[in-house]
PDB file of C-alpha atoms in Angstrom:
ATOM      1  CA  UNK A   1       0.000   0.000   0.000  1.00  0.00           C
ATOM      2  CA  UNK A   2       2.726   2.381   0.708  1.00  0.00           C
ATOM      3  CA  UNK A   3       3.156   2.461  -3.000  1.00  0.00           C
ATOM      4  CA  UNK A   4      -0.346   3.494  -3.720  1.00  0.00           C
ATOM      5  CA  UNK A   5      -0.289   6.148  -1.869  1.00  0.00           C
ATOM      6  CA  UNK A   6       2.917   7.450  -2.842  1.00  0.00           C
ATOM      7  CA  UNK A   7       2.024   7.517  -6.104  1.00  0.00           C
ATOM      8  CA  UNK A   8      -1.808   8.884  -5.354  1.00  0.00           C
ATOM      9  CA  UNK A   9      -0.208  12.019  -3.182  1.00  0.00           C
ATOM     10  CA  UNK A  10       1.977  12.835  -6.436  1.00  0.00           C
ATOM     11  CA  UNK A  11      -0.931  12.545  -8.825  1.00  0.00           C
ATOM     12  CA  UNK A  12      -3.620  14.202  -7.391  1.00  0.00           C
ATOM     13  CA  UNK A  13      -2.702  17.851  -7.275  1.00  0.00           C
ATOM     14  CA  UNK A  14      -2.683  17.645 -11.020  1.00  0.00           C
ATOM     15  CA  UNK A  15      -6.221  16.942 -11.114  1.00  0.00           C
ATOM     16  CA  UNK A  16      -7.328  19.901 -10.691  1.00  0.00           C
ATOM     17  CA  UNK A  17      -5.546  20.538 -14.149  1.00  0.00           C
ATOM     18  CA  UNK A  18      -7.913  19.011 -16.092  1.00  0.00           C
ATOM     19  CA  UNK A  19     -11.735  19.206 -17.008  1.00  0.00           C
ATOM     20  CA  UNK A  20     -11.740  15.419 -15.899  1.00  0.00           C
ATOM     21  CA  UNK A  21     -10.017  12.273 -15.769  1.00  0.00           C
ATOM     22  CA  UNK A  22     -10.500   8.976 -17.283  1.00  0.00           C
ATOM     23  CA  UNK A  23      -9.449   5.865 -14.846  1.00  0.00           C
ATOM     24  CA  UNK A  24      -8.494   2.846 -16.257  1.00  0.00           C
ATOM     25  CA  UNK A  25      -7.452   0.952 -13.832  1.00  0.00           C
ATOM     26  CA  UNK A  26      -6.839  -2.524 -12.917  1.00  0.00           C
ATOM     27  CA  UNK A  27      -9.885  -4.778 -11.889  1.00  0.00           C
ATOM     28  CA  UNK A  28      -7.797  -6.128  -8.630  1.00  0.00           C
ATOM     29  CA  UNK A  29      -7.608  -5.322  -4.914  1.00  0.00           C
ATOM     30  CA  UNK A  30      -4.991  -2.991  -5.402  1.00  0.00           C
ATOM     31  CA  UNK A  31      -6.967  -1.229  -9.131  1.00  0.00           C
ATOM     32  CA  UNK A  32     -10.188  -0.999  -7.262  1.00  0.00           C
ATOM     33  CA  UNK A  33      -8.551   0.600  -3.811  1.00  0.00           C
ATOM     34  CA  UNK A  34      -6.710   3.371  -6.080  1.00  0.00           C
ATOM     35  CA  UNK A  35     -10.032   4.187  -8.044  1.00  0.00           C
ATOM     36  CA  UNK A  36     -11.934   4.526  -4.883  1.00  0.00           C
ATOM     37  CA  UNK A  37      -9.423   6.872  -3.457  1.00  0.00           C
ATOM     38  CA  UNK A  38      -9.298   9.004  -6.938  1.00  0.00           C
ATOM     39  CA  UNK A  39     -12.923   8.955  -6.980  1.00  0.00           C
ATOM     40  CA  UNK A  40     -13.479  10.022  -3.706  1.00  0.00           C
ATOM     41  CA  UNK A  41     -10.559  12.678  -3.860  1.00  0.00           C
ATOM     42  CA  UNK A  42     -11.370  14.578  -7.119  1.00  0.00           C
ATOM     43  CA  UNK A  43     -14.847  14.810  -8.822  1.00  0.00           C
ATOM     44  CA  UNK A  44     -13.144  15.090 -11.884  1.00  0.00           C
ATOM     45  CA  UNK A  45     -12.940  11.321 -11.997  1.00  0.00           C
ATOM     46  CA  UNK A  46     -14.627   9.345 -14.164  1.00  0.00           C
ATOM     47  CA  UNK A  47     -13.718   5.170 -13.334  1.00  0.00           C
ATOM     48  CA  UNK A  48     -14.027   3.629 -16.737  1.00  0.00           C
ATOM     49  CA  UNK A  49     -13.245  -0.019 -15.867  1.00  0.00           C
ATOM     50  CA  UNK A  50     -16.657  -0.995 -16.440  1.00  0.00           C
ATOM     51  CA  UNK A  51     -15.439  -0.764 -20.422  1.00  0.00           C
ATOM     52  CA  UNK A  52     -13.513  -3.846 -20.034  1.00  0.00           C
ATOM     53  CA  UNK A  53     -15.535  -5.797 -17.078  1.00  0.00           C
ATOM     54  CA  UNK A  54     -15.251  -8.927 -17.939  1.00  0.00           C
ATOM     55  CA  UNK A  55     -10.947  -8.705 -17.869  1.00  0.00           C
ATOM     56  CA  UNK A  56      -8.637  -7.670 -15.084  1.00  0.00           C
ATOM     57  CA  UNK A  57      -7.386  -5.052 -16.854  1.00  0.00           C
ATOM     58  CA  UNK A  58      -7.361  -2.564 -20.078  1.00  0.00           C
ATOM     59  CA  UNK A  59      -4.771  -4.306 -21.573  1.00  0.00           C
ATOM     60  CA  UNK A  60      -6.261  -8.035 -21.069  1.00  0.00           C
ATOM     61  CA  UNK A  61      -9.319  -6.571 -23.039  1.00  0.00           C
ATOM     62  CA  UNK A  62      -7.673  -5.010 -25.989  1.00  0.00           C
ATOM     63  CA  UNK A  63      -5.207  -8.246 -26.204  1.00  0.00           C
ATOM     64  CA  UNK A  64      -8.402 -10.485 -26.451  1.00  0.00           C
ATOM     65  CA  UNK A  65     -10.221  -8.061 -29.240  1.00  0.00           C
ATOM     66  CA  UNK A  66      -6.748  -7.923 -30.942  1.00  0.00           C
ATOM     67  CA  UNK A  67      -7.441 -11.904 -31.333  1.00  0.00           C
ATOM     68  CA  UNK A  68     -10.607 -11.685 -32.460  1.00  0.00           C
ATOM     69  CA  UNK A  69     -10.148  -9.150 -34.841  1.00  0.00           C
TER      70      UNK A  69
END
């Protein structure tokens, strides 16, 4: 966890930056606990992993429709 947050106190002044923020985060433990804390930090964010809920993760998603393609 100390990770997480290290990296979740450097992003999160930037927020503010922008008009809003698209998460695409991992579908694990560790995805799900930095979306929550994004989400509940900044309105701004917008948690997009329902795009690619049936993978763990962005890339597993576009990897499989690759395939299929």
């Amino acid at each position: 966890m100390p990770r997480l947050v290290a990296f979740t106190d450097k992003s999160l002044p930037h927020f503010d930056n922008y008009e809003f923020i698209e998460l695409y985060r991992d579908r694990d433990e560790a995805g799900r606990k930095t979306t929550a804390l994004f989400l509940n930090e900044n309105s701004n964010c917008i948690d997009k992993s329902e795009f690619y809920a049936a993978e763990k993760d962005l890339n597993a998603w576009l990897m499989k429709r690759k395939l299929n393609l």
